Amino acid sequence: AKLIDHAGASELGAWGVGTADGQGLQVIETDFLAEFLVFDTEGSPRVAVEGEACELVITNLGRLGGPLIRYRTGDIVRPVWDHALECRFVKLEGGVIGRSDDMVIIRGVNIFPSSIEAIVREVAPHAEFRMTASRVDAMDQLLVEVETEPGDSADIPQRLAASLQERLAVRIAVDAVPKNSLPRFEAKAKRFVDQRN
């Protein structure tokens, strides 16, 4: 059996399917009308350009008893129309890359904690970590603390910092902290702390 991704929402139904190359999702455009909008803090939303991180807004065309018109999914995606896949539906590069309600802006760059977590998991798959946003001299800063053990590679912070800068296009400080020094939570981990207010 071949395993592929699938995307949807209970309000809309299944709106996307994994791409043949395994590198994203495609909107099922026979049943859904997709819009890709950037919601700035001021003014009306604008249409995103190809490859730009934006919010997926969908109108379902197949639910006659409960249609949704211009439904804001809250999913952040990167639409690509110019691709070589056999199916010509719009491709969402990397699938759903974040949530609009999780997005933070650090020095003008949109950052999703889920994107940072994915990079941390590549460098230190089982490590606990915490992200802390702060403001120093009117400049936003982001610090990632990652727990390490004595036997771990000493270059984890450097590798992680380099990967974060390469993938997110912003310099993020990374500190190694002792194992079990970061807080634990009963339910979902609260790994993002915003101290800018």
Short mmCIF file of C-alpha atoms in Angstrom, two decimals, residues 25-160:
data_model
loop_
_atom_site.label_atom_id
_atom_site.label_comp_id
_atom_site.label_asym_id
_atom_site.label_seq_id
_atom_site.Cartn_x
_atom_site.Cartn_y
_atom_site.Cartn_z
CA LEU A 25 -0.77 18.61 -0.98
CA GLN A 26 -3.04 19.43 -3.88
CA VAL A 27 -6.43 21.09 -3.48
CA ILE A 28 -9.21 19.00 -5.04
CA GLU A 29 -10.28 21.79 -7.37
CA THR A 30 -13.16 19.81 -8.88
CA ASP A 31 -14.97 20.17 -5.52
CA PHE A 32 -13.39 23.26 -3.93
CA LEU A 33 -12.63 26.80 -4.97
CA ALA A 34 -9.41 27.83 -3.23
CA GLU A 35 -8.22 31.35 -2.58
CA PHE A 36 -4.83 32.28 -1.15
CA LEU A 37 -4.94 35.48 0.86
CA VAL A 38 -2.54 37.48 3.00
CA PHE A 39 -4.32 39.14 5.91
CA ASP A 40 -2.22 42.15 6.83
CA THR A 41 -2.82 43.97 10.09
CA GLU A 42 -4.34 46.93 8.25
CA GLY A 43 -6.64 47.11 5.25
CA SER A 44 -8.24 44.43 3.14
CA PRO A 45 -6.64 41.07 2.48
CA ARG A 46 -4.56 40.78 -0.67
CA VAL A 47 -4.09 37.88 -3.05
CA ALA A 48 -0.84 36.00 -2.43
CA VAL A 49 1.78 35.52 -5.10
CA GLU A 50 3.08 32.10 -6.04
CA GLY A 51 5.17 30.53 -3.27
CA GLU A 52 4.19 33.12 -0.65
CA ALA A 53 3.05 31.96 2.78
CA CYS A 54 -0.65 32.80 3.02
CA GLU A 55 -3.94 31.62 4.46
CA LEU A 56 -6.03 29.08 2.58
CA VAL A 57 -9.62 30.25 2.09
CA ILE A 58 -12.01 27.68 0.60
CA THR A 59 -15.50 27.56 -0.86
CA ASN A 60 -16.89 24.04 -1.06
CA LEU A 61 -18.83 23.30 -4.21
CA GLY A 62 -20.17 19.84 -3.39
CA ARG A 63 -22.10 20.16 -0.12
CA LEU A 64 -25.49 21.29 -1.32
CA GLY A 65 -27.10 21.03 2.12
CA GLY A 66 -24.37 22.99 3.91
CA PRO A 67 -22.19 25.07 1.61
CA LEU A 68 -19.46 27.28 3.04
CA ILE A 69 -18.48 30.37 1.11
CA ARG A 70 -14.99 31.83 1.54
CA TYR A 71 -14.28 29.81 4.68
CA ARG A 72 -11.05 30.84 6.41
CA THR A 73 -9.35 27.56 7.27
CA GLY A 74 -6.60 29.15 9.36
CA ASP A 75 -4.11 26.93 7.50
CA ILE A 76 -0.94 28.59 6.22
CA VAL A 77 0.20 27.24 2.85
CA ARG A 78 2.50 28.11 -0.08
CA PRO A 79 0.58 27.76 -3.39
CA VAL A 80 2.43 26.72 -6.54
CA TRP A 81 0.69 26.62 -9.91
CA ASP A 82 3.77 26.18 -12.09
CA HIS A 83 4.72 22.57 -11.32
CA ALA A 84 5.44 19.42 -13.30
CA LEU A 85 2.97 17.10 -11.56
CA GLU A 86 0.55 15.14 -13.73
CA CYS A 87 -2.44 16.48 -11.79
CA ARG A 88 -2.66 20.20 -12.60
CA PHE A 89 -4.48 21.19 -9.39
CA VAL A 90 -2.68 23.84 -7.35
CA LYS A 91 0.15 22.36 -5.27
CA LEU A 92 0.67 23.41 -1.66
CA GLU A 93 4.43 23.14 -1.27
CA GLY A 94 5.20 21.34 1.99
CA GLY A 95 1.48 20.86 2.75
CA VAL A 96 0.03 22.89 5.61
CA ILE A 97 3.08 24.68 7.02
CA GLY A 98 1.42 26.36 9.99
CA ARG A 99 -1.65 27.97 11.50
CA SER A 100 -2.54 31.64 11.26
CA ASP A 101 -3.36 31.71 14.96
CA ASP A 102 0.13 30.38 15.82
CA MET A 103 2.12 32.77 13.64
CA VAL A 104 4.54 35.20 15.27
CA ILE A 105 6.50 37.96 13.58
CA ILE A 106 10.17 38.25 14.51
CA ARG A 107 12.08 41.12 12.84
CA GLY A 108 9.59 41.20 9.98
CA VAL A 109 9.66 37.46 9.31
CA ASN A 110 6.55 35.29 9.76
CA ILE A 111 7.50 32.33 11.94
CA PHE A 112 5.38 29.36 12.93
CA PRO A 113 6.32 27.48 16.10
CA SER A 114 5.40 24.27 14.27
CA SER A 115 8.11 25.04 11.68
CA ILE A 116 10.69 25.49 14.45
CA GLU A 117 9.58 22.23 16.05
CA ALA A 118 10.02 20.37 12.76
CA ILE A 119 13.60 21.67 12.46
CA VAL A 120 14.39 20.86 16.11
CA ARG A 121 13.12 17.30 15.54
CA GLU A 122 15.49 16.87 12.60
CA VAL A 123 18.54 17.87 14.68
CA ALA A 124 17.53 16.52 18.11
CA PRO A 125 14.58 14.12 17.57
CA HIS A 126 13.76 13.42 21.22
CA ALA A 127 14.86 16.60 22.96
CA GLU A 128 12.50 18.82 24.91
CA PHE A 129 12.75 22.48 23.88
CA ARG A 130 11.27 25.93 24.49
CA MET A 131 10.97 29.04 22.31
CA THR A 132 11.01 32.46 23.98
CA ALA A 133 10.26 35.71 22.15
CA SER A 134 11.55 38.89 23.77
CA ARG A 135 12.26 42.49 22.87
CA VAL A 136 15.69 44.07 23.31
CA ASP A 137 16.11 47.75 22.37
CA ALA A 138 12.90 47.66 20.28
CA MET A 139 14.18 44.61 18.35
CA ASP A 140 12.33 41.30 18.55
CA GLN A 141 14.50 38.33 19.50
CA LEU A 142 13.80 34.60 19.55
CA LEU A 143 15.67 32.12 21.72
CA VAL A 144 15.37 28.35 21.39
CA GLU A 145 16.50 26.36 24.41
CA VAL A 146 17.04 22.66 23.79
CA GLU A 147 17.71 20.05 26.44
CA THR A 148 20.85 17.99 25.98
CA GLU A 149 22.41 15.08 27.84
CA PRO A 150 26.11 14.62 28.61
CA GLY A 151 26.45 12.08 25.79
CA ASP A 152 24.86 14.33 23.16
CA SER A 153 26.88 15.96 20.43
CA ALA A 154 28.32 19.29 21.59
CA ASP A 155 27.51 20.93 18.27
CA ILE A 156 23.71 20.51 18.55
CA PRO A 157 23.13 24.25 19.27
CA GLN A 158 25.35 25.33 16.36
CA ARG A 159 23.76 22.87 13.92
CA LEU A 160 20.28 23.84 15.04
#
